[in-house]
Short mmCIF file of N, CA and C in Angstrom, two decimals:
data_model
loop_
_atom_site.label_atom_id
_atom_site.label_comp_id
_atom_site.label_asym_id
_atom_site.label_seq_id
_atom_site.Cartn_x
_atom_site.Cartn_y
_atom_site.Cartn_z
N UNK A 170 17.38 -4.68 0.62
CA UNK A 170 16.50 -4.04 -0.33
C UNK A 170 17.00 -4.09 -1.77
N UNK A 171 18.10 -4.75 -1.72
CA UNK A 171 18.81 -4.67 -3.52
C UNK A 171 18.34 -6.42 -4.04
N UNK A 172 18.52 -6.11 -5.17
CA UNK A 172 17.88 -7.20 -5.81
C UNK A 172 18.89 -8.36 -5.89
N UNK A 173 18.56 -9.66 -5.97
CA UNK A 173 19.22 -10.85 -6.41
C UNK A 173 18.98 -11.10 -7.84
N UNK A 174 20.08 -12.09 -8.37
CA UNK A 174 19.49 -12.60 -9.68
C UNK A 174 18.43 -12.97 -9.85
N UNK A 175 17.34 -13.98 -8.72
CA UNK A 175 16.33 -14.92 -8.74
C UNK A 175 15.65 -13.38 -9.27
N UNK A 176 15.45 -12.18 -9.12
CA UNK A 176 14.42 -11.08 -8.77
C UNK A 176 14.97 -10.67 -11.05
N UNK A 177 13.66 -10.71 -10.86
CA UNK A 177 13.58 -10.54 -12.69
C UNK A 177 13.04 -8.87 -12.91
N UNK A 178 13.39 -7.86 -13.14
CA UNK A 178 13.19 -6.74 -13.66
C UNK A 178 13.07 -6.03 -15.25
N UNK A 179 11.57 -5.66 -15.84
CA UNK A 179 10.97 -5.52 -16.84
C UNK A 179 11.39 -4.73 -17.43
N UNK A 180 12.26 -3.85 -17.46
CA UNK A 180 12.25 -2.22 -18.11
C UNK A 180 10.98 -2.01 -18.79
N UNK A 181 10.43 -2.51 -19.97
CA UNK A 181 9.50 -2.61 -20.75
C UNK A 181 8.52 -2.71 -20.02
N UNK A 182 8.06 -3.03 -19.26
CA UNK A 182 6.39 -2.35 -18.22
C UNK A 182 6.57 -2.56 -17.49
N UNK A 183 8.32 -2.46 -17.11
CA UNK A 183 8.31 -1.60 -15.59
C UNK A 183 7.78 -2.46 -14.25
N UNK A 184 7.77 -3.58 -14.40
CA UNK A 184 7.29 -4.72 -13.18
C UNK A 184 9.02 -5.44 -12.89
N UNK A 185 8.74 -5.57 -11.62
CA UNK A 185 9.76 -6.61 -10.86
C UNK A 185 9.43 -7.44 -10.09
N UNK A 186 9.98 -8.79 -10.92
CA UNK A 186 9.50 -10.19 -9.65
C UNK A 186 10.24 -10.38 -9.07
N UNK A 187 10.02 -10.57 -7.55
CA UNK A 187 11.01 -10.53 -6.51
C UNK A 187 11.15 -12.00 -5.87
N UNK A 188 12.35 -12.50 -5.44
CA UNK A 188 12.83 -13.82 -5.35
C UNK A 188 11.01 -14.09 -4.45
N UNK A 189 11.07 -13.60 -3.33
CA UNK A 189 10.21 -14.04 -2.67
C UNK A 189 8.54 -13.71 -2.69
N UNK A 190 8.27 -13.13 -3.70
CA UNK A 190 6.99 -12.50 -4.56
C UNK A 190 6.55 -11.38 -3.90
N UNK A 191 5.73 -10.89 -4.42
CA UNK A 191 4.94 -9.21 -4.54
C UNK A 191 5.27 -8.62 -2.85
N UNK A 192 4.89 -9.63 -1.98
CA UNK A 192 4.73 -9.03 -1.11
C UNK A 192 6.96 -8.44 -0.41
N UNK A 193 7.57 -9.03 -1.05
CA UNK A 193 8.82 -8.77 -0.61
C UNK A 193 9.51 -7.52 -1.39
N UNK A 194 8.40 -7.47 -2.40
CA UNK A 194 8.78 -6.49 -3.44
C UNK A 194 8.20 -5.26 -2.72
N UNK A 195 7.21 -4.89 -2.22
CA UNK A 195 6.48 -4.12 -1.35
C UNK A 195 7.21 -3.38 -0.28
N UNK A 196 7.85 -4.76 0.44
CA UNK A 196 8.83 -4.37 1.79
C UNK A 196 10.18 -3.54 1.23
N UNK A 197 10.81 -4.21 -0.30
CA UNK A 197 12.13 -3.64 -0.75
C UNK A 197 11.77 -2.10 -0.73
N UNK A 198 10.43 -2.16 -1.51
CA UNK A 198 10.47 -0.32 -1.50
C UNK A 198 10.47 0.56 -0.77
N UNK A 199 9.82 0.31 0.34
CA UNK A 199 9.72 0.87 1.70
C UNK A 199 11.52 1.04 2.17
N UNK A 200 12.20 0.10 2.40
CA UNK A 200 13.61 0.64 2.92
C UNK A 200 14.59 0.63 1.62
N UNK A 201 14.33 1.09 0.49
CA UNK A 201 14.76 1.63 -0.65
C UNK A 201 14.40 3.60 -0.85
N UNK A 202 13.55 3.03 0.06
CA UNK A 202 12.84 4.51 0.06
C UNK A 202 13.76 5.13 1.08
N UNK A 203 13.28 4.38 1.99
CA UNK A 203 13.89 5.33 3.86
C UNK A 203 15.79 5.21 3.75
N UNK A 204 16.32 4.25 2.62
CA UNK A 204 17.84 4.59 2.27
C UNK A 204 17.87 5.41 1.50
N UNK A 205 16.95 6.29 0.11
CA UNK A 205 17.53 7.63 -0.16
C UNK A 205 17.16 8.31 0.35
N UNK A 206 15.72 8.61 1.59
CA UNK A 206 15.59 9.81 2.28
C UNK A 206 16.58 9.94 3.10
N UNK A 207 17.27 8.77 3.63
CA UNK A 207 18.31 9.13 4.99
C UNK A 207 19.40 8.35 4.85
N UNK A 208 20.09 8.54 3.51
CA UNK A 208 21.53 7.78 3.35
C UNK A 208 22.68 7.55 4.53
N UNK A 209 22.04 7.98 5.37
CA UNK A 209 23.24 7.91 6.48
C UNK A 209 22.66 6.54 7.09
N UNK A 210 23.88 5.50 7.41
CA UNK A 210 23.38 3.67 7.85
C UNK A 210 22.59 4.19 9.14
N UNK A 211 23.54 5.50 10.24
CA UNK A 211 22.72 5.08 11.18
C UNK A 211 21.38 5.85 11.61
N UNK A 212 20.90 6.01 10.10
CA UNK A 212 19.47 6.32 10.31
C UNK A 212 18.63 5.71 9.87
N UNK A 213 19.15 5.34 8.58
CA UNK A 213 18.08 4.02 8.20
C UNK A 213 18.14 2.49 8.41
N UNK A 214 19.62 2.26 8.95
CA UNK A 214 19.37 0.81 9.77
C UNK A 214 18.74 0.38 10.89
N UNK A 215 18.33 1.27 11.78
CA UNK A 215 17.67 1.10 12.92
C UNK A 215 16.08 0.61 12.32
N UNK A 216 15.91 1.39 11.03
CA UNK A 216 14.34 1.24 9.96
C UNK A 216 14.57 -0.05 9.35
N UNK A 217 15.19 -0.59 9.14
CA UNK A 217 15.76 -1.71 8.13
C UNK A 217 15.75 -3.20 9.32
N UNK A 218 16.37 -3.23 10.16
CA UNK A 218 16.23 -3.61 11.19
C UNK A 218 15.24 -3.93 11.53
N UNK A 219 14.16 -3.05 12.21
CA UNK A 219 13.11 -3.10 12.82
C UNK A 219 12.47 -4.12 11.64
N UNK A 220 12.51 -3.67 10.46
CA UNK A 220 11.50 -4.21 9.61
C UNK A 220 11.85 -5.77 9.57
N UNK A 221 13.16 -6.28 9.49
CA UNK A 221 13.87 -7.68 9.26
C UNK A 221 13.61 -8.16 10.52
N UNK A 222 13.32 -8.15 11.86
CA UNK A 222 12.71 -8.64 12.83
C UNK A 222 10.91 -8.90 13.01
N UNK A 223 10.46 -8.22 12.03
CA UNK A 223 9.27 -8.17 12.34
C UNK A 223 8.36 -9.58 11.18
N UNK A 224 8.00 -10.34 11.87
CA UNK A 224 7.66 -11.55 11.36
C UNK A 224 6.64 -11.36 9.76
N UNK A 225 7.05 -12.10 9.15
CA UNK A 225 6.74 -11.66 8.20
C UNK A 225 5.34 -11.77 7.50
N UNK A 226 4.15 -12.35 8.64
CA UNK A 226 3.03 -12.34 8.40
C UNK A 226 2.58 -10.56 8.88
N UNK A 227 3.61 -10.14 9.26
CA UNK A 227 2.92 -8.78 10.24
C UNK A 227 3.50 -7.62 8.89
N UNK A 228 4.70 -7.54 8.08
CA UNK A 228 5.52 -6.98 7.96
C UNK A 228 5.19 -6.46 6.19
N UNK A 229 4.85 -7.38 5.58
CA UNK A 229 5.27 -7.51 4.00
C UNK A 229 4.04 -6.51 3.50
N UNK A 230 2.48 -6.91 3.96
CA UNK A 230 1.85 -5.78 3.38
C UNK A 230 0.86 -5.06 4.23
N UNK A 231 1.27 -4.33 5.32
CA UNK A 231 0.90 -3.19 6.21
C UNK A 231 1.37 -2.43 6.32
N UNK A 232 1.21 -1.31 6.04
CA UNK A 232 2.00 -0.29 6.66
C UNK A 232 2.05 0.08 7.70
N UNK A 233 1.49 -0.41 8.72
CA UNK A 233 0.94 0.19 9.95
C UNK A 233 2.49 -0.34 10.28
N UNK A 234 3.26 -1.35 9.68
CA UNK A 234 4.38 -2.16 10.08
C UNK A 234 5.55 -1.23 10.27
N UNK A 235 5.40 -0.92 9.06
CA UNK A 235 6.89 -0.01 8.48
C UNK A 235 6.43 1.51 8.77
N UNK A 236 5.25 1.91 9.63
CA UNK A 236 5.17 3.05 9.78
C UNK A 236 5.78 3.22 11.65
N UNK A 237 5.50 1.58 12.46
CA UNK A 237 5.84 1.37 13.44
C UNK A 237 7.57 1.60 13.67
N UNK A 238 8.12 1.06 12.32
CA UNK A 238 9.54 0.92 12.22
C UNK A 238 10.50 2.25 12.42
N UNK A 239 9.14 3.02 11.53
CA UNK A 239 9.59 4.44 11.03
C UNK A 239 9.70 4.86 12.49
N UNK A 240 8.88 5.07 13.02
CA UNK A 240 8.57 5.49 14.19
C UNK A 240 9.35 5.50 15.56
N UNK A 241 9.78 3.96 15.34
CA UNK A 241 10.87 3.48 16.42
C UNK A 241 12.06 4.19 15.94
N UNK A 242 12.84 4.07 14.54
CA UNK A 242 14.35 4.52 14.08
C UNK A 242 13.93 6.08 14.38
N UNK A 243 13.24 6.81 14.92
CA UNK A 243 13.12 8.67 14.39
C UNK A 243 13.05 9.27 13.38
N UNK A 244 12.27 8.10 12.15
CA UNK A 244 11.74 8.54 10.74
C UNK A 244 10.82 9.07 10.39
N UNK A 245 10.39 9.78 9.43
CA UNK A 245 9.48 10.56 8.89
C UNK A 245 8.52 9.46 8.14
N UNK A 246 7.67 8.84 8.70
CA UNK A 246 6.99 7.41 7.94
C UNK A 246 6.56 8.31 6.74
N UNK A 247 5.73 9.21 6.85
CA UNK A 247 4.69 10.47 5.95
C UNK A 247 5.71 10.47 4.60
N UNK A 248 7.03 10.97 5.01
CA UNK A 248 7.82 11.04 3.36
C UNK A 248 8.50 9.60 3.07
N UNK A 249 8.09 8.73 3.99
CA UNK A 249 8.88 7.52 3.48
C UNK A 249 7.97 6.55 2.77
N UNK A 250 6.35 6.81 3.07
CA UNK A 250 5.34 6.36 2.35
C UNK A 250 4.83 7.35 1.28
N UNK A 251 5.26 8.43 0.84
CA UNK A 251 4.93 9.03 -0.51
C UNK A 251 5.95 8.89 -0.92
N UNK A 252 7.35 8.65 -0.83
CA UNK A 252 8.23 7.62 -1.95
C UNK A 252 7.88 6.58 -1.95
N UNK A 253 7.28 5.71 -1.19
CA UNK A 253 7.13 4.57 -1.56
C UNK A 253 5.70 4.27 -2.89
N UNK A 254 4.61 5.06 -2.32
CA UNK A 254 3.08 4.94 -3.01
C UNK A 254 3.58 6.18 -4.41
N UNK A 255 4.80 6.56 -4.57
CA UNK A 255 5.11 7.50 -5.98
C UNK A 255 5.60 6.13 -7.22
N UNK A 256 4.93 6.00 -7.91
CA UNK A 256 5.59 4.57 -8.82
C UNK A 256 6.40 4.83 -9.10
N UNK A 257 6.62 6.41 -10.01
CA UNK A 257 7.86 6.65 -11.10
C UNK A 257 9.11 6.97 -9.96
N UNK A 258 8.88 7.36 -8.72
CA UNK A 258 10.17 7.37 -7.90
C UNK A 258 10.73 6.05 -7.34
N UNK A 259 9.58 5.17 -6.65
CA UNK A 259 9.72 3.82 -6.20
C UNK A 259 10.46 3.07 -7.69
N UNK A 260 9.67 2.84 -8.71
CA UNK A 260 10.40 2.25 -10.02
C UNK A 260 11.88 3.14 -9.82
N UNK A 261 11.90 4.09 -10.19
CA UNK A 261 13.96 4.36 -10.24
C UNK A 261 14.75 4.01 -8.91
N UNK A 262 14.10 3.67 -8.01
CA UNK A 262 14.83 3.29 -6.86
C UNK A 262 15.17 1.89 -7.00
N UNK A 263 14.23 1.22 -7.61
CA UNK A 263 14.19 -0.37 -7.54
C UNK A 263 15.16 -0.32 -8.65
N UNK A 264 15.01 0.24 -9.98
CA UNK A 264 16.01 -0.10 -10.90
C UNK A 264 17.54 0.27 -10.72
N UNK A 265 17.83 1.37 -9.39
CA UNK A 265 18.89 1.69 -9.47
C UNK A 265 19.17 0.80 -8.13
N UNK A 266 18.62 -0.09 -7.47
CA UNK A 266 19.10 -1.08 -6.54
C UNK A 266 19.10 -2.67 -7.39
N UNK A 267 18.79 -2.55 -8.29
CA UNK A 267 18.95 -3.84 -9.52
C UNK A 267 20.43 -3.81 -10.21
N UNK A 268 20.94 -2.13 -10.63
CA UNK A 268 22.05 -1.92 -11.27
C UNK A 268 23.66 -2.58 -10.10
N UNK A 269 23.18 -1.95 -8.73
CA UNK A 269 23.96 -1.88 -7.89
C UNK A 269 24.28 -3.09 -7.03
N UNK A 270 23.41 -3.87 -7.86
CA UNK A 270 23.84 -5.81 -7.09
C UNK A 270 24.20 -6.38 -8.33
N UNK A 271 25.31 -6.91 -7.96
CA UNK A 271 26.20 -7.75 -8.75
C UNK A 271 25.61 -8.69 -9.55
N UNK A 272 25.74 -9.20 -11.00
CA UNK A 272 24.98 -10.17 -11.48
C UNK A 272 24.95 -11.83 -11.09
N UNK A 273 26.26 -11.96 -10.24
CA UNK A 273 26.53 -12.95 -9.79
C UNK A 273 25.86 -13.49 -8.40
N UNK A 274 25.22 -12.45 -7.79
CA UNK A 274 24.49 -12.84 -6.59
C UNK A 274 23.14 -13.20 -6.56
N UNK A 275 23.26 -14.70 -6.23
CA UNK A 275 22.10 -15.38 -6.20
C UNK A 275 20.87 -15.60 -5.38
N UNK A 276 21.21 -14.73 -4.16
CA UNK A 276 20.35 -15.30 -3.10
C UNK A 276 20.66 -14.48 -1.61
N UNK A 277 19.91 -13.80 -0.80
CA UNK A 277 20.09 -13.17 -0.26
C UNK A 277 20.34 -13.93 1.31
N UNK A 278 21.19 -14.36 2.73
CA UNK A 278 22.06 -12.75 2.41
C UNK A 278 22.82 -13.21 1.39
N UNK A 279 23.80 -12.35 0.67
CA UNK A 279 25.45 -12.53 0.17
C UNK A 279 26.06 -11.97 0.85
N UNK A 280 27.01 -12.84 1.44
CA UNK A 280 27.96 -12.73 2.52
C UNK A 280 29.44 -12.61 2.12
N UNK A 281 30.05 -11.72 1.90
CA UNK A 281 31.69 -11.76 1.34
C UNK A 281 32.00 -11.23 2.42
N UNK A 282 33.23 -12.52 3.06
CA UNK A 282 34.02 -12.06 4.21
C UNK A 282 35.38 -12.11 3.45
N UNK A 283 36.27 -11.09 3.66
CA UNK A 283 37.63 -10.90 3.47
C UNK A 283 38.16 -11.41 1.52
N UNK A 284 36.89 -10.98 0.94
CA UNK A 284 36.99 -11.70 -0.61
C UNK A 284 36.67 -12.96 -0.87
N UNK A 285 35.99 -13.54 0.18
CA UNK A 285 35.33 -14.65 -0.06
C UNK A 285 33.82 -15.13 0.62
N UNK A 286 32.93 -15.60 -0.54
CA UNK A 286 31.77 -15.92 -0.48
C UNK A 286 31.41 -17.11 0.97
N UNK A 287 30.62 -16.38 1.97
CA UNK A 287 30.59 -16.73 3.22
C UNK A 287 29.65 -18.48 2.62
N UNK A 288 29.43 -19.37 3.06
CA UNK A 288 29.02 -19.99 3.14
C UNK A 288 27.91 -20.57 4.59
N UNK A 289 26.14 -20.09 4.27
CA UNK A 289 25.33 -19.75 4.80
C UNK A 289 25.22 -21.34 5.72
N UNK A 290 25.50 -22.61 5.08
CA UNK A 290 24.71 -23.75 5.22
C UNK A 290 25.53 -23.84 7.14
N UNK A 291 26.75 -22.98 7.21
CA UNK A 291 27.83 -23.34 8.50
C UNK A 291 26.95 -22.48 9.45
N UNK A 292 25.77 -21.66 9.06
CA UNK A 292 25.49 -21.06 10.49
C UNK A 292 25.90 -20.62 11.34
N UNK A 293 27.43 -20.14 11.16
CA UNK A 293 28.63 -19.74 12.37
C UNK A 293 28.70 -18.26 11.66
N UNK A 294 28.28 -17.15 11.43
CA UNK A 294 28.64 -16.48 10.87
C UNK A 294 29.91 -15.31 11.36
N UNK A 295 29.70 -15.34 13.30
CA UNK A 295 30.02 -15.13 13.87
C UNK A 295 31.68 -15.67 13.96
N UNK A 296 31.31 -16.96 13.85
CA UNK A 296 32.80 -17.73 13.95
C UNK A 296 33.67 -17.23 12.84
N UNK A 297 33.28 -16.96 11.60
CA UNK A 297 33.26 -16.67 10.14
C UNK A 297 34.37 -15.18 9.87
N UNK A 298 33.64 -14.69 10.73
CA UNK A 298 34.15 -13.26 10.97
C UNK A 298 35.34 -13.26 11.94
N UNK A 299 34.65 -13.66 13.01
CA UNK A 299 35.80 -13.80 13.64
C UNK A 299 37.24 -14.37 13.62
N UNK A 300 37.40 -15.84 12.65
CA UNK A 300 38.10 -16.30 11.94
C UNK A 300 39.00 -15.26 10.77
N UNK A 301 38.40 -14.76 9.90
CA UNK A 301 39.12 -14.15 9.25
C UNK A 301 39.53 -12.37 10.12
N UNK A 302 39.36 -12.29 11.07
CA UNK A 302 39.49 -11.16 12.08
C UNK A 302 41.14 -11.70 12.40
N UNK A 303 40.58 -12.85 13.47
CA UNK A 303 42.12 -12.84 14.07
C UNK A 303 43.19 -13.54 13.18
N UNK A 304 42.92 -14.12 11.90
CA UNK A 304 44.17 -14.43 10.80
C UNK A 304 44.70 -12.86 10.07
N UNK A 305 43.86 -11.87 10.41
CA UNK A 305 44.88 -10.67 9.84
C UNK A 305 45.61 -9.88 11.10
N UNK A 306 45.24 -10.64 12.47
CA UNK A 306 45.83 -10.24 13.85
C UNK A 306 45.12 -9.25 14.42
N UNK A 307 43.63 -9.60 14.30
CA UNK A 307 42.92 -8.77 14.75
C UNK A 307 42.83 -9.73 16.31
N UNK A 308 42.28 -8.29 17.73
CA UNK A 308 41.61 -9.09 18.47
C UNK A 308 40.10 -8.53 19.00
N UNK A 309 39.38 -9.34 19.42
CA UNK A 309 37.96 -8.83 19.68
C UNK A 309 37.87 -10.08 21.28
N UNK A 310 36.85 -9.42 22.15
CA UNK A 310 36.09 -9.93 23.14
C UNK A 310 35.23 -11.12 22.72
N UNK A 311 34.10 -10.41 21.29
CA UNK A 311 33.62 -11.28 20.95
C UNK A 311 34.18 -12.65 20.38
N UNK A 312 35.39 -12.69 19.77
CA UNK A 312 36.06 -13.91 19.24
C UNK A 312 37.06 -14.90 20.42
N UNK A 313 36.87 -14.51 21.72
CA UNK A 313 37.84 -14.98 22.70
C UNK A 313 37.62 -16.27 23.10
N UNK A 314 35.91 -16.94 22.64
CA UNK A 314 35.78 -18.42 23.20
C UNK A 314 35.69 -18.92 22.18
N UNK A 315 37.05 -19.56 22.32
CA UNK A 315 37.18 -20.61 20.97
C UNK A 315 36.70 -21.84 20.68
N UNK A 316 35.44 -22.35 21.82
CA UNK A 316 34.87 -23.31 21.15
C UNK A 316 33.95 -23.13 20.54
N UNK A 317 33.58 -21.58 20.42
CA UNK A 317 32.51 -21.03 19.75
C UNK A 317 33.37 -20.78 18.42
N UNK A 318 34.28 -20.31 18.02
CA UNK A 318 34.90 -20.01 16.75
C UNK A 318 36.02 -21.26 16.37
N UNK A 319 36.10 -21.49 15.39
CA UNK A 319 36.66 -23.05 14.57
C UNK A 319 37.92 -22.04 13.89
N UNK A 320 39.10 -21.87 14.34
CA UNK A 320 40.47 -21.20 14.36
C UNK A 320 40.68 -22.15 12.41
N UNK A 321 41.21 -21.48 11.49
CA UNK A 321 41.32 -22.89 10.49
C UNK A 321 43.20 -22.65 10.22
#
């Protein structure tokens, strides 16, 4: 829900173009919203979630979508859609998730594993993690088949 560089924000009339247009701008507010009603991750990631699975012809401008989401995580859709349909609250949410992404991030996800910028094109993200896991002597179940993880 935080902005990338591609995402251009107006102060001056208050419009934001979002990397992926209006309709992604729509979805940001909705779990911009349901992260200050319920700052705790494990209440609004289960909402955040739901919504990032849900295909995005179904997702970007219904609410019936994100009221389903609400619904599934144990959210209050009712106060998470009058922050969202409030402009002057939705606008300070968006501008204070514009302040709080780095100017250097270009493109969503941004992935920093262990201080360094994950590289999306390897599709291993798993391996990724797991890699920099067991070089600080970590061990996990998930990292145990090593032809799934590339040891460097």
């Amino acid at each position: 829900p935080d902005q990338t560089a591609n995402a251009k924000i107006d102060m001056d009339s208050k419009t934001v173009t979002c990397q992926h247009g209006d309709t992604e701008c729509f979805a940001n507010s909705y779990e911009q919203c349901a992260i200050d009603i319920y700052p705790d991750q494990t209440d609004f990631l289960p909402f955040v979630g739901c919504v990032a699975e849900t295909p995005t012809q179904f997702k970007m401008s219904q609410d019936q979508t994100f009221e389903d989401c609400a619904n599934k995580a144990g959210l209050d859709f009712t106060v998470i859609k009058d922050c969202h349909d409030d402009a002057d609250r939705a606008w300070d949410l968006q501008v204070a998730a514009s302040q709080k992404t780095p100017a250097d991030h270009q493109y969503t996800p941004w992935i920093v594993i262990d201080g360094e910028l994950y590289d999306n094109s390897s599709h291993d993200l798993q391996g990724a993690v797991c890699d920099a896991y067991i070089k600080k002597g970590g061990k996990s179940d998930a990292c145990n088949n090593e032809s799934e993880v590339a040891l460097k």
